[in-house]
Amino acid sequence: MRRSVLVALATLIVTPGFALCQEANSAGIHDPNYLGTFSIIGRDPDTGQLGMGVQSKAFGAGNRAMHAKGGLVIIAHQAAANPMYGAIGIELLQAGYSPEEALEIMVASDEGRDRRQVSILDQEGRTAAWTGTGASDWKGHRCGVNYCAQGNILTGPEVVAAMAASFEASAGTLAERLMDALDAAQAAGGDVRGMQSGAILVVAPRVNGGYSDRVVDIRVDDHDEPLVEMRRVLNVYRSGRMLREAGQMRRDGDLEGAEALAREASRTSPGNDNVWVSLASMLLELGREDDAFEALERAVELNPGRRRTLPRDDAFEGVRDDPRFLRIVGR
């Protein structure tokens, strides 16, 4: 079985579509599509999550630099990036090959290997990495326990070292640890060309009701400060998860605990109008009308469209005729 899979995949790898034209990628540092970048792949053994964070001075790095399958593997492919490393790598891991074996097969079969940078981390914490000699300097990688950090066109080795040190020392969710590692890398110098795009992807088996493996999937394709924007978007996501947990606490009868968690969500993502509407409904139920109307005013400031939806929201049925509520919704 393994031999037949190997033959089929090796044949696919050496087809013309797999090896990128050397001439087309000769621009290197001057090519806006060249995935000069820094990235980190990581594993959380407690949750079973696998993830990747990436930032590049190239458009849409998150669309081209990563492949993942929850419960199996996360694969980073950059420099003269070729997504076949992700697609075929997943097939090889599913067939029973280790990350090291899979990478060896793919690299040996790839005529463009010298310009690739690839790293693999599987569900068991096994790693493998390759940095071709033709990738743009500074280039390199470092794999440790439950992570691999890598980059090319960097200001120096301190960028990869900063990612590794951050991940080894950090706590919290995997997405937050990946975000922290990217910030550390940028603080150490980052991509010598600057910043443009980034992404964070976290996967696990059977999430979202079993219909997906995506836990977190956020991308910033073109931005002057992509890491700042990614942090903002990640916090919007985090605040949404807090609201869902607060909603469950509320249904379980812990209204004060739910209000405290919703308040934390408002601090995590103060620009999320959903947070302020949910908080207001909890405050009303607790009898704190002044605080509730203050939260509603904040929601409407952030999203004037709430003036149309709040009067139809059953959570505010008891205050629909209140002059303070009518003033907030403009009636």
Coordinates of C-alpha atoms in Angstrom, one line a residue:
M1 CA 0.0 0.0 0.0
R2 CA 2.7 2.5 1.0
R3 CA 4.8 1.6 -2.1
S4 CA 1.8 2.2 -4.4
V5 CA 1.0 5.5 -2.8
L6 CA 4.6 6.5 -3.0
V7 CA 4.8 5.7 -6.8
A8 CA 1.6 7.6 -7.5
L9 CA 2.5 10.7 -5.6
A10 CA 6.1 10.7 -6.8
T11 CA 4.8 10.6 -10.4
L12 CA 2.5 13.5 -9.6
I13 CA 5.3 15.6 -8.0
V14 CA 7.6 15.4 -11.0
T15 CA 4.9 16.6 -13.5
P16 CA 5.6 20.0 -15.1
G17 CA 3.0 21.7 -12.9
F18 CA 4.9 20.9 -9.8
A19 CA 8.3 22.3 -10.5
L20 CA 8.1 26.0 -10.9
C21 CA 9.9 27.6 -13.7
Q22 CA 13.3 28.9 -12.5
E23 CA 13.2 32.0 -14.8
A24 CA 9.7 33.0 -13.5
N25 CA 11.1 33.1 -9.9
S26 CA 14.5 34.6 -10.6
A27 CA 13.4 38.0 -9.4
G28 CA 13.4 36.8 -5.8
I29 CA 13.5 39.8 -3.5
H30 CA 12.0 42.0 -6.3
D31 CA 9.1 39.7 -7.0
P32 CA 5.9 40.8 -5.1
N33 CA 4.6 37.3 -5.2
Y34 CA 7.7 35.6 -3.8
L35 CA 6.8 34.4 -0.4
G36 CA 9.7 35.9 1.4
T37 CA 8.2 35.6 4.9
F38 CA 8.4 34.4 8.4
S39 CA 6.0 31.9 9.9
I40 CA 5.6 29.5 12.7
I41 CA 3.6 26.2 12.9
G42 CA 2.6 25.0 16.4
R43 CA 0.8 22.3 18.3
D44 CA -1.2 22.4 21.5
P45 CA -1.0 18.9 23.0
D46 CA -3.7 19.7 25.5
T47 CA -6.4 20.6 23.0
G48 CA -5.1 18.6 20.0
Q49 CA -5.0 21.8 17.9
L50 CA -2.5 22.5 15.2
G51 CA -1.9 25.9 13.8
M52 CA 0.2 28.4 11.8
G53 CA 0.9 32.1 11.8
V54 CA 2.5 33.9 8.9
Q55 CA 3.5 37.5 7.8
S56 CA 5.0 38.6 4.5
K57 CA 5.7 41.6 2.3
A58 CA 3.6 39.8 -0.3
F59 CA -0.1 40.0 -1.1
G60 CA -2.3 37.3 0.5
A61 CA 0.3 35.2 2.1
G62 CA -2.3 33.3 4.0
N63 CA -3.9 32.1 0.8
R64 CA -0.7 30.4 -0.4
A65 CA 1.5 29.5 2.5
M66 CA -0.4 26.9 4.5
H67 CA -2.2 23.6 4.3
A68 CA -3.7 21.8 7.3
K69 CA -6.0 18.9 8.2
G70 CA -7.4 18.8 11.7
G71 CA -6.1 15.8 13.7
L72 CA -3.4 15.1 11.2
V73 CA -0.9 17.8 10.2
I74 CA 0.0 21.5 9.5
I75 CA 2.3 22.3 6.6
A76 CA 4.0 25.6 5.8
H77 CA 5.4 26.2 2.3
Q78 CA 7.0 29.5 1.4
A79 CA 9.9 31.2 -0.5
A80 CA 9.2 29.9 -4.1
A81 CA 6.1 28.5 -2.5
N82 CA 4.3 25.5 -4.2
P83 CA 1.0 24.4 -2.7
M84 CA 1.5 20.9 -3.9
Y85 CA 3.8 20.5 -0.8
G86 CA 0.7 21.0 1.2
A87 CA -1.7 18.9 -0.8
I88 CA 0.6 16.0 -1.4
G89 CA 2.1 16.2 2.1
I90 CA -1.4 15.6 3.6
E91 CA -1.9 12.6 1.3
L92 CA 1.4 11.2 2.4
L93 CA 0.7 11.7 6.1
Q94 CA -2.7 10.1 5.7
A95 CA -1.0 7.1 4.0
G96 CA 1.1 6.6 7.1
Y97 CA 4.4 8.4 6.3
S98 CA 6.1 10.5 9.0
P99 CA 6.7 14.2 8.4
E100 CA 10.4 13.4 7.8
E101 CA 9.6 10.7 5.3
A102 CA 7.0 12.8 3.5
L103 CA 9.3 15.8 3.2
E104 CA 12.2 13.6 1.9
I105 CA 9.9 12.2 -0.8
M106 CA 8.7 15.6 -1.9
V107 CA 12.0 17.3 -1.9
A108 CA 13.8 14.5 -3.7
S109 CA 11.1 14.6 -6.4
D110 CA 11.0 18.4 -6.9
E111 CA 13.3 20.1 -9.5
G112 CA 12.7 23.4 -7.8
R113 CA 13.7 22.2 -4.3
D114 CA 16.5 24.7 -3.8
R115 CA 14.2 27.6 -3.8
R116 CA 11.6 26.1 -1.4
Q117 CA 11.1 26.5 2.3
V118 CA 8.9 23.8 3.9
S119 CA 8.1 22.7 7.4
I120 CA 5.7 20.0 8.7
L121 CA 4.3 19.3 12.1
D122 CA 2.0 16.4 12.8
Q123 CA -0.6 15.5 15.4
E124 CA 2.1 13.5 17.4
G125 CA 4.4 16.5 17.6
R126 CA 6.9 15.1 15.0
T127 CA 8.5 17.7 12.8
A128 CA 10.5 18.1 9.6
A129 CA 11.8 21.2 7.8
W130 CA 13.7 22.1 4.7
T131 CA 15.3 25.4 3.6
G132 CA 16.7 25.3 0.1
T133 CA 20.0 26.9 -0.6
G134 CA 18.4 29.1 -3.3
A135 CA 15.9 30.8 -1.0
S136 CA 16.7 34.5 -0.4
D137 CA 18.9 35.4 2.6
W138 CA 18.6 35.6 5.4
K139 CA 16.9 32.2 5.5
G140 CA 16.7 29.4 8.0
H141 CA 14.5 27.4 10.3
R142 CA 14.3 26.0 13.8
C143 CA 12.2 23.2 15.1
G144 CA 11.6 22.5 18.8
V145 CA 9.0 20.8 20.9
N146 CA 5.6 21.2 19.2
Y147 CA 6.7 23.9 16.8
C148 CA 8.8 24.9 13.8
A149 CA 9.8 28.5 13.1
Q150 CA 11.1 29.5 9.7
G151 CA 11.7 32.5 7.4
N152 CA 13.5 33.9 4.4
I153 CA 14.4 37.4 3.2
L154 CA 14.7 38.2 6.9
T155 CA 16.8 40.8 8.6
G156 CA 18.8 38.0 10.3
P157 CA 18.6 34.8 12.3
E158 CA 17.3 36.8 15.3
V159 CA 13.8 36.8 13.7
V160 CA 13.5 33.0 13.8
A161 CA 15.1 32.9 17.2
A162 CA 12.5 35.4 18.5
M163 CA 9.6 33.3 17.2
A164 CA 11.0 30.2 18.8
A165 CA 11.7 31.9 22.2
S166 CA 8.2 33.4 22.2
F167 CA 6.4 30.1 21.5
E168 CA 8.5 28.3 24.1
A169 CA 7.7 30.8 26.8
S170 CA 4.1 31.7 26.0
A171 CA 0.8 30.5 27.5
G172 CA -2.8 30.8 26.4
T173 CA -4.7 29.5 23.4
L174 CA -2.7 28.3 20.4
A175 CA -3.9 31.2 18.2
E176 CA -2.8 33.8 20.8
R177 CA 0.7 32.1 21.1
L178 CA 1.1 32.1 17.3
M179 CA 0.1 35.8 17.2
D180 CA 2.6 36.6 20.0
A181 CA 5.3 34.8 18.1
L182 CA 4.7 36.8 15.0
D183 CA 4.8 40.1 17.0
A184 CA 8.1 38.9 18.5
A185 CA 9.5 38.2 15.0
Q186 CA 8.5 41.6 13.7
A187 CA 10.0 43.3 16.7
A188 CA 13.3 41.5 16.0
G189 CA 13.4 42.8 12.4
G190 CA 11.0 40.7 10.4
D191 CA 10.9 40.6 6.6
V192 CA 13.6 42.9 5.3
R193 CA 11.1 44.3 2.7
G194 CA 8.5 45.3 5.3
M195 CA 5.0 44.1 5.9
Q196 CA 1.8 43.6 3.8
S197 CA -0.2 40.5 4.7
G198 CA -0.6 37.8 7.3
A199 CA -2.8 35.0 8.6
I200 CA -3.5 32.7 11.5
L201 CA -5.0 29.2 11.0
V202 CA -5.8 26.8 13.8
V203 CA -7.4 23.4 13.1
A204 CA -8.7 20.5 15.2
P205 CA -10.8 17.4 14.4
R206 CA -14.6 17.8 14.3
V207 CA -15.3 21.4 15.3
N208 CA -18.3 23.6 14.5
G209 CA -20.7 20.7 15.0
G210 CA -18.4 18.3 13.2
Y211 CA -18.7 20.0 9.9
S212 CA -15.3 21.6 9.8
D213 CA -11.8 21.4 11.2
R214 CA -11.3 25.2 11.3
V215 CA -11.0 26.6 14.8
V216 CA -9.5 30.0 13.8
D217 CA -9.1 31.2 10.2
I218 CA -8.2 34.9 9.9
R219 CA -6.4 36.6 7.1
V220 CA -5.3 40.1 6.3
D221 CA -4.3 40.2 2.6
D222 CA -3.1 43.8 2.2
H223 CA -2.5 46.3 5.0
D224 CA 0.2 48.7 6.2
E225 CA 0.2 47.1 9.6
P226 CA -1.1 43.5 9.0
L227 CA 0.0 42.3 12.5
V228 CA -2.0 45.1 14.2
E229 CA -5.0 44.3 12.1
M230 CA -4.6 40.6 12.7
R231 CA -4.6 41.1 16.5
R232 CA -7.7 43.2 16.2
V233 CA -9.5 40.6 14.1
L234 CA -8.3 37.8 16.5
N235 CA -9.8 39.8 19.4
V236 CA -13.1 40.1 17.6
Y237 CA -13.1 36.3 17.3
R238 CA -12.1 35.9 20.9
S239 CA -14.9 38.2 22.1
G240 CA -17.4 36.2 20.1
R241 CA -16.3 33.0 21.8
M242 CA -16.7 34.7 25.1
L243 CA -20.2 35.8 24.2
R244 CA -21.2 32.3 23.3
E245 CA -19.8 31.0 26.6
A246 CA -21.6 33.8 28.5
G247 CA -24.8 32.9 26.7
Q248 CA -24.5 29.4 28.0
M249 CA -23.8 30.6 31.5
R250 CA -26.9 32.8 31.3
R251 CA -29.1 29.8 30.2
D252 CA -27.6 27.8 33.1
G253 CA -28.8 30.5 35.5
D254 CA -25.5 32.2 36.2
L255 CA -26.5 35.7 35.1
E256 CA -23.8 37.5 37.1
G257 CA -21.1 35.3 35.8
A258 CA -22.4 35.8 32.2
E259 CA -22.4 39.6 32.7
A260 CA -18.8 39.5 34.0
L261 CA -17.7 37.5 31.0
A262 CA -19.5 39.7 28.5
R263 CA -17.8 42.7 30.2
E264 CA -14.5 41.0 29.6
A265 CA -15.5 40.5 26.0
S266 CA -16.1 44.3 25.7
R267 CA -12.6 44.9 27.0
T268 CA -11.1 42.4 24.6
S269 CA -12.9 43.9 21.5
P270 CA -14.4 47.3 22.4
G271 CA -15.2 47.9 18.7
N272 CA -17.5 44.8 18.5
D273 CA -21.1 46.2 18.7
N274 CA -22.4 42.6 19.2
V275 CA -20.7 42.6 22.6
W276 CA -22.4 45.8 23.7
V277 CA -25.9 44.6 22.7
S278 CA -25.4 41.3 24.5
L279 CA -24.1 43.1 27.6
A280 CA -27.0 45.5 27.6
S281 CA -29.5 42.7 27.6
M282 CA -27.8 41.1 30.5
L283 CA -27.6 44.3 32.4
L284 CA -31.4 44.9 31.9
E285 CA -32.1 41.4 33.3
L286 CA -30.0 42.3 36.3
G287 CA -32.0 45.5 36.8
R288 CA -29.2 47.9 35.9
E289 CA -31.0 50.0 33.4
D290 CA -28.6 53.0 33.4
D291 CA -25.7 50.7 32.6
A292 CA -27.7 48.9 30.0
F293 CA -28.7 52.1 28.1
E294 CA -25.0 53.2 28.2
A295 CA -24.0 49.9 26.6
L296 CA -26.7 50.4 23.9
E297 CA -25.5 53.9 23.2
R298 CA -22.0 52.4 22.6
A299 CA -23.4 49.8 20.3
V300 CA -25.3 52.4 18.2
E301 CA -22.2 54.6 18.0
L302 CA -20.2 51.7 16.6
N303 CA -23.0 50.6 14.3
P304 CA -25.8 53.0 13.5
G305 CA -27.7 50.2 11.8
R306 CA -28.6 49.0 15.3
R307 CA -31.2 51.7 15.4
R308 CA -33.2 49.6 13.0
T309 CA -32.7 46.2 14.7
L310 CA -32.9 47.1 18.4
P311 CA -36.6 47.9 18.4
R312 CA -37.3 44.4 17.0
D313 CA -35.1 42.7 19.5
D314 CA -37.1 40.7 22.0
A315 CA -34.4 41.2 24.6
F316 CA -35.5 44.9 24.8
E317 CA -39.3 44.4 24.7
G318 CA -39.7 45.7 28.2
V319 CA -38.0 49.1 27.5
R320 CA -39.3 49.8 24.0
D321 CA -41.4 52.7 25.2
D322 CA -38.8 54.0 27.5
P323 CA -37.8 57.6 26.5
R324 CA -34.1 56.7 26.9
F325 CA -34.4 53.7 24.6
L326 CA -36.4 55.8 22.0
R327 CA -33.7 58.4 22.1
I328 CA -31.0 55.8 21.4
V329 CA -32.8 54.3 18.5
G330 CA -33.8 57.8 17.1
R331 CA -37.5 57.5 17.6

